[in-house]
Amino acid sequence: MKGTNIGELEELVMLTVAILYDDAYGVAIRKEIQERCNRSITISTVHSVLSRLEEKGYVNSRYDGASPERGGRRKHLFRLTIAGQKVLSEAKTMRNSMWEAIPKIAFASE
Amino acid sequence: MNERPDPPKLISNLLERYCEPFLWEGIAGDLHEIFLTNTRDKGLTMARTLYFLQAIGFFKPKFRKRKTRNSNIEAMFRNYFTITLRNFTKHSFYSFINIFGLAIGMAAGFMILQYVHYELSYDGFFENKENIYRVRTNRYNKGELTTQWASGCAGVGLHMKEDFPEVVEFVNLHRSGVPITYDNRYYELKSPYYAGSSFFEVFSIPLIRGVDSLVLKDPFTVVLSESLAKRIFGDEDPVGKIIKQYEFRDFKVTGVFRDIPEKSHMNFDLLYSFETYVALTSEDARTAWQWDGFLNYVVLHPGTDPDRLSEKFPDFIQARQGEELERWDSGMEFILQPLDKIHLTSNYRMEIKPTGNERTTYFLLIIGMFVLFIAWINYINLTTARSLSRAREVGIRKVMGSFRSQLINQFMFESFVINLLAFAIAAIFVVVAFPFFNDFVGKNVPYTWPDAPYFWFGLLAIFGIGILLSGFYPAIVMSKFKPVTVLRGRYAGSSGGNLLRKGLVTFQFLASLILITGTFIVYQQMDYLQSQDLGVKIDQTLIIETPNYRSDSVLNSRNDIFRNRLNGESFIQNITTSSAVPGGTPNWNAGGIRLLTQTEQEANQYRVLGGDDQFLDFYGLEVIAGRKFDRSFGAEESNVLFNEVAMKRIGFTDPEELLNRKINFWGDTFNIIGVVKNYRQESPKQAYDALIFRYFPAPSGYYSISLSSNNMRESVAKIEEHWHTAFDNKPFDFFFLDDHYNEQYRSDLQFGSIFGLFAGLAIIVACLGLLGLASYMMNLRSKEVGVRKVLGASMQNIWLLLTGDFMKLVGVSILISVPISWWIMNNWLENFAVRINLGFVAFLIPALLLAILSIATVSYHTIRTAQLNPASTLKDE
């Protein structure tokens, strides 16, 4: 198990990268997380999570799509790797199985 | 939309340099995009700020350039640091002396800096302080300066405003000596004054209640300080309440002001409107030029040159008062004192509270710097002396390709580390020692980090100069070694270096010796002062301020009750009443006194002291001609006694001649019935003053009661009981005369103890340095000693030889120190009317002390070296 664990924020960023598919770069990811989770994170945090994920091999990146809004610079675009997809679905499966393992009685009072 | 604003250049350039180039394009693009969105939504300024903050977030190791050129430098510094640490542990003794000495020096410097800063920052909180001045007065009589007042006449402020366009506003203040009551309870006041209506507009003392232009406008209004209001009224609203002077004169409270900070020359806790004073006296009180009992503050038009304004004062005085002054052959002079300079530069009559002393403050600064210099010199000495042991390291480094500049860098870096460590230790010292230091200087310097930039600048300067000064010379010396020589094993100190080292040690001794001598002389002088024959008896005497009554007849009848009751007590020897007691200048200063046969121009100024017919006997004052007051003679009210100085001032040398002469005292005629021998009315610090004694049968200021019992507490309690029987609930303010008298030496004694403290520190640091140096020198000479012993030198011979080298330096510093200390201390002694003569002993004892201390320090090592077995020192080569 060790080494395949991912943090909560990492999971969030990876999911967002997947959602944005072909347009996943810093600003867009930050915006998406803000809209979906109502959670505001700094741009430098997004970048440092992305580069950590790249080091772990869960995402890969390329440069494309320069525009005047970016001062003529290209976007640093990210996409999930196979390993990334695997880690995400593992996380999901694990959670699901844990959810299912909760006895009904535990939530009954609600 | 064509014009696109640019993000802040500086930070983006910095970030670009820092960032990994591969990541940079993405980061910069993102930042730019956010910046544009923000510009649209939140405005350019906000967007720039946000850009800056976000960019800061990228200065993390994660985004840093990998494999930069800097890594070499990093490794180098890491190496320097390792070497420094290894040196510390290897020579822990020297390092300890080094760091500890430096820390003491820095702590001393820091404390002094804080103290000086405290003294310099008095009244700095006043807004518009650069335009507010106090007008103080000098009075001349026959062209001779007679009295220097902090205050002046009542009309000065008003007339200046009338006559000079530069003066835009004025405030005058007059002390009120009377107690107040509320609800029939007496409240003690710290500093009650009558104040002009513009007071709160001129001085930025915030009012918690009331309007600054209105609170002091009407007669019989009063403004209280926050703490006084709390003391009197508790949580009730003071505004609109009525308090009384004594028990009868009503005042309406119109406002409450925030307590004036400790760091001010003012300490008012209650201000009556000046209009009250006018109502109580007469309209003339606004414009009078007769009496110097009023503090005058003026506000000048911004940009006014005070010196230019002062030049106009003589004409102003001439126009307003010239005739009157000429009639008495007297003169006056006005001096403008900048508001924030009053505390340190002013110490005249009628100050609001005791002021500081500029000379002492700067003197302290110099002493503190002395200690710091001694500590730096230690560092230089120890480091260069020990440099020989680092010679091999330098040689190897040079062979491996180090440039000299790199070696200098290395040693400077070591100096930085040591200074930093010392700085940290010094900070701990300061925090721990500060309360004690406060006690020493008798100040309540709050332990806070001062906000003045020059304080921090000073601190940084101490640190920076310390690194440079202590690090630079050793770095130069050590980086100079030639690898060929040192690696072959032949290294000797240069003679130039030795000379410098000796010079520095001499300077250290010199500085410590001056401090020791100073301490010694200060204490000698204090001793001498206190052992003076004062000519007046002050022990076992209780002083009580006489109560205030509306009518004299009530006071007199109450007084009789009080005295009768006291007379029945066995522990009371004698009682007298007088307008002043020894231990201060009599408050009554009277000009225009002359013999009936003299003209008005020949009149002079005297201090006048009134008392009952017991006064002279009570204080053991000797009458050298004529007689004392005696009520059985009757009509004593029109008789006076002179003291010897007064006798000379009025023009006589033979006391018998003066008897039965008539004088004119403010229009009345008095007969001189006696001459009193000079005595120390104030203190031996001052010269004798010209005194005239008058007869006041009624209590006029103070009761003096001499006690025979040893149980002071019980006696005082008994007296208080009688007091309250006789005077109801009037405040019982008492003190013991000898304490009061000795209070005058307090600042000098403090000066002495501060001197002593820093002298002590200086000696500790200097001895530490000497210890380290001696230890090292002995190491170097151990072989020489071995050879000498083999050739037959005795222990004493060797000890003399080794110690003598150091003693020469001590001798030189003693020789140089004598004239310097003599000059400094002679200067200081000029302040005293009675002073010791600087004899041989005053310099001999400190010199001996230093010599013994340094011999002891050095001998510790020299004896050890002399005892070494030559076989063990000579065996290895």
PDB file of N, CA and C in Angstrom, chain B residues 114-115 118 434 437-438 441 443-448:
ATOM      1  N   GLN B 114      19.492  51.946  25.347  1.00  0.00           N
ATOM      2  CA  GLN B 114      18.086  51.999  25.729  1.00  0.00           C
ATOM      3  C   GLN B 114      17.843  53.154  26.704  1.00  0.00           C
ATOM      4  N   TYR B 115      18.768  53.286  27.667  1.00  0.00           N
ATOM      5  CA  TYR B 115      18.632  54.344  28.661  1.00  0.00           C
ATOM      6  C   TYR B 115      18.720  55.724  28.006  1.00  0.00           C
ATOM      7  N   TYR B 118      15.747  56.492  26.096  1.00  0.00           N
ATOM      8  CA  TYR B 118      14.649  56.860  26.989  1.00  0.00           C
ATOM      9  C   TYR B 118      14.762  58.328  27.370  1.00  0.00           C
ATOM     10  N   PHE B 434      17.848  43.767  33.252  1.00  0.00           N
ATOM     11  CA  PHE B 434      17.228  45.071  33.100  1.00  0.00           C
ATOM     12  C   PHE B 434      16.595  45.638  34.363  1.00  0.00           C
ATOM     13  N   PHE B 437      19.276  47.048  36.444  1.00  0.00           N
ATOM     14  CA  PHE B 437      19.807  48.259  35.831  1.00  0.00           C
ATOM     15  C   PHE B 437      18.874  49.441  36.124  1.00  0.00           C
ATOM     16  N   ASN B 438      17.585  49.187  36.031  1.00  0.00           N
ATOM     17  CA  ASN B 438      16.605  50.230  36.343  1.00  0.00           C
ATOM     18  C   ASN B 438      16.777  50.752  37.750  1.00  0.00           C
ATOM     19  N   VAL B 441      19.849  53.106  37.894  1.00  0.00           N
ATOM     20  CA  VAL B 441      19.711  54.458  37.382  1.00  0.00           C
ATOM     21  C   VAL B 441      18.517  55.156  37.995  1.00  0.00           C
ATOM     22  N   LYS B 443      15.446  54.774  37.447  1.00  0.00           N
ATOM     23  CA  LYS B 443      14.449  55.144  36.453  1.00  0.00           C
ATOM     24  C   LYS B 443      13.502  53.981  36.305  1.00  0.00           C
ATOM     25  N   ASN B 444      12.350  54.306  35.795  1.00  0.00           N
ATOM     26  CA  ASN B 444      11.475  53.203  35.477  1.00  0.00           C
ATOM     27  C   ASN B 444      11.448  53.044  33.969  1.00  0.00           C
ATOM     28  N   VAL B 445      12.585  52.685  33.406  1.00  0.00           N
ATOM     29  CA  VAL B 445      12.648  52.533  31.953  1.00  0.00           C
ATOM     30  C   VAL B 445      11.875  51.283  31.599  1.00  0.00           C
ATOM     31  N   PRO B 446      10.782  51.411  30.880  1.00  0.00           N
ATOM     32  CA  PRO B 446       9.995  50.220  30.601  1.00  0.00           C
ATOM     33  C   PRO B 446      10.770  49.306  29.666  1.00  0.00           C
ATOM     34  N   TYR B 447      10.714  48.004  29.939  1.00  0.00           N
ATOM     35  CA  TYR B 447      11.431  47.116  29.039  1.00  0.00           C
ATOM     36  C   TYR B 447      10.600  46.831  27.806  1.00  0.00           C
ATOM     37  N   THR B 448      10.723  47.709  26.857  1.00  0.00           N
ATOM     38  CA  THR B 448      10.023  47.495  25.593  1.00  0.00           C
ATOM     39  C   THR B 448      11.026  47.709  24.486  1.00  0.00           C
TER      40      THR B 448
END
